Amino acid sequence: MDRTAVVKVGAAASASVCALFGGVVLAQYIVAKKKRAGKKTRIIEMMPQFEKTTVHMRDPERVEQIICGLIKGGASKLQIITDFDMTLSKFDVNGKRCPTCHNIIDNCKLVTEECRQKLLQLKNKYYPIEIDPHLTMEEKYPFMVEWYFKSHTLLVEQRIQRDKLSEVVRESDAALREGYEQFFDRLQQHSVPVFIFSAGLGDVLEEIIRQAGVYHPNVKVVSNFMDFDDNGVLRGFKGELIHVYNKHDGALRNTDYFKQVKDNCNIILMGDSLGDLNMADGVPNVENILKIGFLNDKVEERLEKYLDSYDIVLVKDETLEVPNAILQKIL
């Protein structure tokens, strides 16, 4: 065979190989494209907020399923049940701790330095117990009662005046999480009930959201409210004590409220404590409930327990970006 013939045979063979290889690649491309076309894009994949490093989920498929149920139900079936301190409010700003409702009063000018030091001592003793991952909620319960009783007794001794509270809040470092306006305003626009269930001080809480311009008619606050005498001086606290680990009991005491919104059987629950998981216990008929937990402190020690309990865990996230993204899909 002469050289020209060899070249021709070689070229033909190469062409055959290229055609074969090209055909295989094309076939693979077509199959892959068909697979992609047949695969539905998940809702959570359409929300860039879920790509943040602060977002943790034990079971993304379960989260997807719940969110789809919430979207299907829409505004008419939705209600929000949320904690306040360190859930709607920030945990810290630039490394500095933000005050809780109690802290705002503890550190204000209406309280003497002696009382302030006693309140700080109580916090230093009981807060580590509150967040201790090695103690059960049942074991923590009596310590929380003791802490609240002692601190409330000290506050009553200060004879705090009701008409000073707005000024105290205005002068404090209280801060709501980024995106709070969008959160509250969107829920108001769609008439979605918001139940704020707080172990803090209700009078202070209401003043914070009032001054922030988001205390809308669809918001109900259940908390520890101060009892003032005819002269506007603090003399005690109203009703049953609400602390971090008795929200189950508090939820059951508010069954009348939940009956009023009985058609709102889809729930977004938000909290920063394992005790907040019981806030929806008084809801009569739940179809879908999405539990979002804010893990602000002692992350390494507590992350696993939070992942076991909450559907979505937001670690050191001072925003409401994820809840707002979900609400945007529902409403």
GROMACS .gro file of C-alpha atoms in nm:
model
  331
    1MET     CA    1   0.000   0.000   0.000
    2ASP     CA    2   0.148   0.331  -0.104
    3ARG     CA    3   0.186   0.628   0.132
    4THR     CA    4  -0.120   0.809  -0.007
    5ALA     CA    5  -0.342   0.509   0.058
    6VAL     CA    6  -0.212   0.477   0.416
    7VAL     CA    7  -0.290   0.841   0.482
    8LYS     CA    8  -0.641   0.799   0.344
    9VAL     CA    9  -0.708   0.490   0.558
   10GLY     CA   10  -0.571   0.667   0.866
   11ALA     CA   11  -0.787   0.971   0.804
   12ALA     CA   12  -1.094   0.756   0.759
   13ALA     CA   13  -1.020   0.569   1.082
   14SER     CA   14  -0.968   0.894   1.271
   15ALA     CA   15  -1.294   1.031   1.135
   16SER     CA   16  -1.475   0.716   1.247
   17VAL     CA   17  -1.329   0.743   1.600
   18CYS     CA   18  -1.416   1.113   1.620
   19ALA     CA   19  -1.768   1.044   1.499
   20LEU     CA   20  -1.807   0.764   1.751
   21PHE     CA   21  -1.667   0.974   2.038
   22GLY     CA   22  -1.877   1.271   1.932
   23GLY     CA   23  -2.185   1.054   1.920
   24VAL     CA   24  -2.120   0.924   2.272
   25VAL     CA   25  -2.067   1.277   2.407
   26LEU     CA   26  -2.380   1.400   2.230
   27ALA     CA   27  -2.582   1.109   2.368
   28GLN     CA   28  -2.454   1.177   2.719
   29TYR     CA   29  -2.543   1.545   2.683
   30ILE     CA   30  -2.896   1.464   2.564
   31VAL     CA   31  -2.952   1.218   2.852
   32ALA     CA   32  -2.817   1.468   3.108
   33LYS     CA   33  -3.035   1.742   2.964
   34LYS     CA   34  -3.343   1.520   2.983
   35LYS     CA   35  -3.262   1.437   3.345
   36ARG     CA   36  -3.223   1.805   3.431
   37ALA     CA   37  -3.548   1.887   3.253
   38GLY     CA   38  -3.728   1.616   3.449
   39LYS     CA   39  -3.586   1.726   3.785
   40LYS     CA   40  -3.783   1.990   3.970
   41THR     CA   41  -3.580   2.274   4.119
   42ARG     CA   42  -3.625   2.278   4.496
   43ILE     CA   43  -3.778   2.587   4.654
   44ILE     CA   44  -3.488   2.629   4.896
   45GLU     CA   45  -3.245   2.618   4.600
   46MET     CA   46  -3.427   2.919   4.457
   47MET     CA   47  -3.353   3.124   4.770
   48PRO     CA   48  -2.992   3.246   4.786
   49GLN     CA   49  -3.040   3.320   5.156
   50PHE     CA   50  -3.018   2.944   5.220
   51GLU     CA   51  -2.663   2.942   5.083
   52LYS     CA   52  -2.537   3.155   5.372
   53THR     CA   53  -2.285   2.982   5.599
   54THR     CA   54  -2.503   3.072   5.896
   55VAL     CA   55  -2.782   2.838   5.776
   56HIS     CA   56  -2.781   2.480   5.907
   57MET     CA   57  -3.036   2.204   5.841
   58ARG     CA   58  -3.039   1.841   5.952
   59ASP     CA   59  -3.295   1.742   5.686
   60PRO     CA   60  -3.325   1.981   5.387
   61GLU     CA   61  -3.585   1.754   5.222
   62ARG     CA   62  -3.812   1.789   5.525
   63VAL     CA   63  -3.765   2.168   5.520
   64GLU     CA   64  -3.853   2.168   5.150
   65GLN     CA   65  -4.169   1.967   5.215
   66ILE     CA   66  -4.284   2.197   5.499
   67ILE     CA   67  -4.218   2.515   5.300
   68CYS     CA   68  -4.415   2.373   5.006
   69GLY     CA   69  -4.704   2.311   5.244
   70LEU     CA   70  -4.683   2.667   5.374
   71ILE     CA   71  -4.679   2.806   5.019
   72LYS     CA   72  -4.981   2.596   4.924
   73GLY     CA   73  -5.174   2.726   5.226
   74GLY     CA   74  -5.089   3.090   5.157
   75ALA     CA   75  -5.164   3.389   5.379
   76SER     CA   76  -5.509   3.273   5.491
   77LYS     CA   77  -5.368   2.968   5.668
   78LEU     CA   78  -5.050   3.120   5.810
   79GLN     CA   79  -4.965   3.244   6.159
   80ILE     CA   80  -4.636   3.340   6.325
   81ILE     CA   81  -4.545   3.233   6.679
   82THR     CA   82  -4.220   3.386   6.795
   83ASP     CA   83  -4.002   3.460   7.091
   84PHE     CA   84  -3.868   3.815   7.127
   85ASP     CA   85  -3.536   3.855   7.312
   86MET     CA   86  -3.248   3.734   7.093
   87THR     CA   87  -3.498   3.610   6.832
   88LEU     CA   88  -3.659   3.924   6.695
   89SER     CA   89  -3.401   4.136   6.877
   90LYS     CA   90  -3.029   4.114   6.811
   91PHE     CA   91  -2.787   3.917   7.026
   92ASP     CA   92  -2.494   4.147   6.961
   93VAL     CA   93  -2.371   4.434   6.745
   94ASN     CA   94  -2.001   4.447   6.655
   95GLY     CA   95  -1.918   4.206   6.936
   96LYS     CA   96  -2.112   4.397   7.201
   97ARG     CA   97  -2.406   4.220   7.362
   98CYS     CA   98  -2.745   4.378   7.302
   99PRO     CA   99  -2.976   4.411   7.600
  100THR     CA  100  -3.280   4.194   7.662
  101CYS     CA  101  -3.600   4.356   7.788
  102HIS     CA  102  -3.491   4.280   8.144
  103ASN     CA  103  -3.141   4.417   8.079
  104ILE     CA  104  -3.284   4.747   7.958
  105ILE     CA  105  -3.446   4.803   8.298
  106ASP     CA  106  -3.157   4.651   8.493
  107ASN     CA  107  -2.914   4.904   8.344
  108CYS     CA  108  -3.134   5.213   8.330
  109LYS     CA  109  -3.114   5.528   8.543
  110LEU     CA  110  -3.430   5.429   8.732
  111VAL     CA  111  -3.235   5.156   8.911
  112THR     CA  112  -2.978   5.224   9.184
  113GLU     CA  113  -2.620   5.107   9.148
  114GLU     CA  114  -2.666   4.868   9.440
  115CYS     CA  115  -2.969   4.708   9.274
  116ARG     CA  116  -2.786   4.693   8.940
  117GLN     CA  117  -2.501   4.497   9.097
  118LYS     CA  118  -2.741   4.252   9.260
  119LEU     CA  119  -2.919   4.197   8.929
  120LEU     CA  120  -2.584   4.139   8.757
  121GLN     CA  121  -2.488   3.883   9.020
  122LEU     CA  122  -2.813   3.700   8.956
  123LYS     CA  123  -2.746   3.698   8.582
  124ASN     CA  124  -2.393   3.569   8.629
  125LYS     CA  125  -2.529   3.288   8.845
  126TYR     CA  126  -2.834   3.181   8.647
  127TYR     CA  127  -2.759   3.254   8.279
  128PRO     CA  128  -2.491   2.981   8.259
  129ILE     CA  129  -2.753   2.740   8.395
  130GLU     CA  130  -3.006   2.855   8.134
  131ILE     CA  131  -2.776   2.769   7.844
  132ASP     CA  132  -2.597   2.467   7.997
  133PRO     CA  133  -2.623   2.190   7.732
  134HIS     CA  134  -2.572   1.919   7.994
  135LEU     CA  135  -2.882   2.001   8.199
  136THR     CA  136  -3.236   1.907   8.099
  137MET     CA  137  -3.515   2.166   8.083
  138GLU     CA  138  -3.670   2.001   8.386
  139GLU     CA  139  -3.348   2.046   8.582
  140LYS     CA  140  -3.322   2.412   8.476
  141TYR     CA  141  -3.686   2.493   8.556
  142PRO     CA  142  -3.659   2.569   8.933
  143PHE     CA  143  -3.349   2.783   8.879
  144MET     CA  144  -3.531   2.996   8.623
  145VAL     CA  145  -3.823   3.049   8.863
  146GLU     CA  146  -3.578   3.148   9.134
  147TRP     CA  147  -3.395   3.391   8.903
  148TYR     CA  148  -3.712   3.565   8.783
  149PHE     CA  149  -3.865   3.587   9.130
  150LYS     CA  150  -3.552   3.743   9.280
  151SER     CA  151  -3.498   3.989   8.995
  152HIS     CA  152  -3.864   4.096   8.987
  153THR     CA  153  -3.859   4.149   9.364
  154LEU     CA  154  -3.557   4.377   9.327
  155LEU     CA  155  -3.730   4.576   9.051
  156VAL     CA  156  -4.043   4.627   9.261
  157GLU     CA  157  -3.824   4.768   9.541
  158GLN     CA  158  -3.703   5.035   9.295
  159ARG     CA  159  -4.055   5.180   9.261
  160ILE     CA  160  -4.013   5.222   8.885
  161GLN     CA  161  -4.244   5.478   8.724
  162ARG     CA  162  -4.451   5.379   8.422
  163ASP     CA  163  -4.421   5.716   8.246
  164LYS     CA  164  -4.041   5.680   8.238
  165LEU     CA  165  -4.037   5.357   8.037
  166SER     CA  166  -4.053   5.513   7.690
  167GLU     CA  167  -3.752   5.731   7.767
  168VAL     CA  168  -3.562   5.436   7.911
  169VAL     CA  169  -3.619   5.231   7.594
  170ARG     CA  170  -3.528   5.524   7.369
  171GLU     CA  171  -3.196   5.568   7.551
  172SER     CA  172  -3.112   5.194   7.546
  173ASP     CA  173  -2.907   4.991   7.298
  174ALA     CA  174  -3.207   4.776   7.207
  175ALA     CA  175  -3.190   4.663   6.844
  176LEU     CA  176  -3.419   4.450   6.629
  177ARG     CA  177  -3.267   4.214   6.373
  178GLU     CA  178  -3.192   4.347   6.025
  179GLY     CA  179  -3.499   4.316   5.804
  180TYR     CA  180  -3.751   4.361   6.087
  181GLU     CA  181  -3.949   4.629   5.899
  182GLN     CA  182  -3.999   4.400   5.599
  183PHE     CA  183  -4.091   4.114   5.832
  184PHE     CA  184  -4.358   4.297   6.031
  185ASP     CA  185  -4.491   4.509   5.743
  186ARG     CA  186  -4.536   4.215   5.505
  187LEU     CA  187  -4.726   4.017   5.770
  188GLN     CA  188  -4.947   4.319   5.843
  189GLN     CA  189  -5.020   4.374   5.473
  190HIS     CA  190  -5.142   4.016   5.441
  191SER     CA  191  -5.327   4.012   5.778
  192VAL     CA  192  -5.114   3.726   5.915
  193PRO     CA  193  -5.148   3.693   6.296
  194VAL     CA  194  -4.823   3.741   6.489
  195PHE     CA  195  -4.806   3.598   6.842
  196ILE     CA  196  -4.501   3.724   7.034
  197PHE     CA  197  -4.449   3.498   7.334
  198SER     CA  198  -4.177   3.637   7.559
  199ALA     CA  199  -4.027   3.560   7.899
  200GLY     CA  200  -3.908   3.922   7.905
  201LEU     CA  201  -4.086   4.235   8.024
  202GLY     CA  202  -4.399   4.297   7.819
  203ASP     CA  203  -4.413   4.672   7.885
  204VAL     CA  204  -4.058   4.715   7.756
  205LEU     CA  205  -4.113   4.480   7.462
  206GLU     CA  206  -4.422   4.671   7.347
  207GLU     CA  207  -4.236   5.001   7.376
  208ILE     CA  208  -3.949   4.868   7.162
  209ILE     CA  209  -4.173   4.760   6.873
  210ARG     CA  210  -4.389   5.071   6.913
  211GLN     CA  211  -4.087   5.298   6.879
  212ALA     CA  212  -3.967   5.087   6.584
  213GLY     CA  213  -4.302   5.154   6.414
  214VAL     CA  214  -4.399   4.787   6.380
  215TYR     CA  215  -4.656   4.736   6.658
  216HIS     CA  216  -4.931   4.663   6.408
  217PRO     CA  217  -5.289   4.551   6.487
  218ASN     CA  218  -5.209   4.191   6.385
  219VAL     CA  219  -4.950   4.160   6.666
  220LYS     CA  220  -5.040   4.009   7.004
  221VAL     CA  221  -4.787   4.014   7.291
  222VAL     CA  222  -4.792   3.767   7.580
  223SER     CA  223  -4.523   3.835   7.836
  224ASN     CA  224  -4.451   3.938   8.196
  225PHE     CA  225  -4.636   4.267   8.234
  226MET     CA  226  -4.572   4.510   8.515
  227ASP     CA  227  -4.850   4.601   8.757
  228PHE     CA  228  -4.855   4.972   8.846
  229ASP     CA  229  -5.051   5.139   9.125
  230ASP     CA  230  -5.279   5.443   9.077
  231ASN     CA  231  -4.975   5.669   9.086
  232GLY     CA  232  -4.800   5.476   8.809
  233VAL     CA  233  -4.546   5.315   9.040
  234LEU     CA  234  -4.444   4.950   8.997
  235ARG     CA  235  -4.594   4.731   9.268
  236GLY     CA  236  -4.568   4.383   9.117
  237PHE     CA  237  -4.628   4.174   8.806
  238LYS     CA  238  -4.953   4.057   8.647
  239GLY     CA  239  -5.061   3.698   8.599
  240GLU     CA  240  -4.853   3.382   8.593
  241LEU     CA  241  -4.476   3.408   8.558
  242ILE     CA  242  -4.343   3.327   8.212
  243HIS     CA  243  -3.984   3.210   8.198
  244VAL     CA  244  -3.773   3.039   7.932
  245TYR     CA  245  -3.875   2.685   8.021
  246ASN     CA  246  -4.247   2.705   8.102
  247LYS     CA  247  -4.375   2.825   7.766
  248HIS     CA  248  -4.569   2.499   7.727
  249ASP     CA  249  -4.788   2.599   8.021
  250GLY     CA  250  -4.818   2.955   7.890
  251ALA     CA  251  -4.920   2.829   7.547
  252LEU     CA  252  -5.200   2.623   7.698
  253ARG     CA  253  -5.322   2.928   7.891
  254ASN     CA  254  -5.361   3.110   7.559
  255THR     CA  255  -5.581   2.852   7.389
  256ASP     CA  256  -5.858   3.114   7.356
  257TYR     CA  257  -5.633   3.320   7.130
  258PHE     CA  258  -5.536   3.016   6.925
  259LYS     CA  259  -5.904   2.923   6.886
  260GLN     CA  260  -5.967   3.268   6.739
  261VAL     CA  261  -5.708   3.195   6.470
  262LYS     CA  262  -5.795   2.826   6.437
  263ASP     CA  263  -5.808   2.849   6.057
  264ASN     CA  264  -5.444   2.958   6.058
  265CYS     CA  265  -5.317   2.601   6.081
  266ASN     CA  266  -4.976   2.664   5.921
  267ILE     CA  267  -4.713   2.797   6.159
  268ILE     CA  268  -4.370   2.952   6.139
  269LEU     CA  269  -4.224   2.924   6.489
  270MET     CA  270  -3.909   3.119   6.578
  271GLY     CA  271  -3.703   3.102   6.896
  272ASP     CA  272  -3.354   3.104   7.039
  273SER     CA  273  -3.402   2.848   7.317
  274LEU     CA  274  -3.508   2.486   7.330
  275GLY     CA  275  -3.783   2.606   7.563
  276ASP     CA  276  -3.932   2.805   7.273
  277LEU     CA  277  -4.018   2.483   7.090
  278ASN     CA  278  -4.330   2.449   7.308
  279MET     CA  279  -4.481   2.787   7.216
  280ALA     CA  280  -4.728   2.634   6.970
  281ASP     CA  281  -4.860   2.370   7.212
  282GLY     CA  282  -5.193   2.552   7.245
  283VAL     CA  283  -5.267   2.550   6.872
  284PRO     CA  284  -5.567   2.317   6.816
  285ASN     CA  285  -5.502   2.191   6.461
  286VAL     CA  286  -5.159   2.215   6.303
  287GLU     CA  287  -5.111   2.117   5.939
  288ASN     CA  288  -4.757   2.242   5.881
  289ILE     CA  289  -4.508   2.391   6.128
  290LEU     CA  290  -4.164   2.521   6.036
  291LYS     CA  291  -3.935   2.573   6.335
  292ILE     CA  292  -3.653   2.826   6.294
  293GLY     CA  293  -3.396   2.848   6.574
  294PHE     CA  294  -3.145   3.126   6.633
  295LEU     CA  295  -2.831   2.984   6.794
  296ASN     CA  296  -2.648   3.285   6.934
  297ASP     CA  297  -2.416   3.154   7.205
  298LYS     CA  298  -2.219   2.838   7.295
  299VAL     CA  299  -2.254   2.721   6.936
  300GLU     CA  300  -2.025   2.417   6.937
  301GLU     CA  301  -2.177   2.275   7.255
  302ARG     CA  302  -2.539   2.325   7.147
  303LEU     CA  303  -2.555   2.295   6.768
  304GLU     CA  304  -2.638   1.924   6.758
  305LYS     CA  305  -2.929   1.961   6.999
  306TYR     CA  306  -3.063   2.257   6.803
  307LEU     CA  307  -3.038   2.060   6.476
  308ASP     CA  308  -3.231   1.777   6.640
  309SER     CA  309  -3.506   2.017   6.747
  310TYR     CA  310  -3.533   2.298   6.491
  311ASP     CA  311  -3.586   2.249   6.116
  312ILE     CA  312  -3.358   2.544   6.036
  313VAL     CA  313  -3.083   2.667   6.269
  314LEU     CA  314  -2.936   3.013   6.209
  315VAL     CA  315  -2.595   3.038   6.374
  316LYS     CA  316  -2.479   3.383   6.482
  317ASP     CA  317  -2.708   3.541   6.220
  318GLU     CA  318  -2.825   3.887   6.325
  319THR     CA  319  -3.074   3.917   6.039
  320LEU     CA  320  -3.423   3.802   5.945
  321GLU     CA  321  -3.316   3.731   5.587
  322VAL     CA  322  -3.414   3.363   5.590
  323PRO     CA  323  -3.761   3.414   5.747
  324ASN     CA  324  -3.822   3.704   5.507
  325ALA     CA  325  -3.719   3.493   5.207
  326ILE     CA  326  -3.963   3.221   5.312
  327LEU     CA  327  -4.243   3.473   5.368
  328GLN     CA  328  -4.181   3.619   5.022
  329LYS     CA  329  -4.252   3.276   4.873
  330ILE     CA  330  -4.566   3.223   5.082
  331LEU     CA  331  -4.727   3.568   5.061
   0.00000   0.00000   0.00000
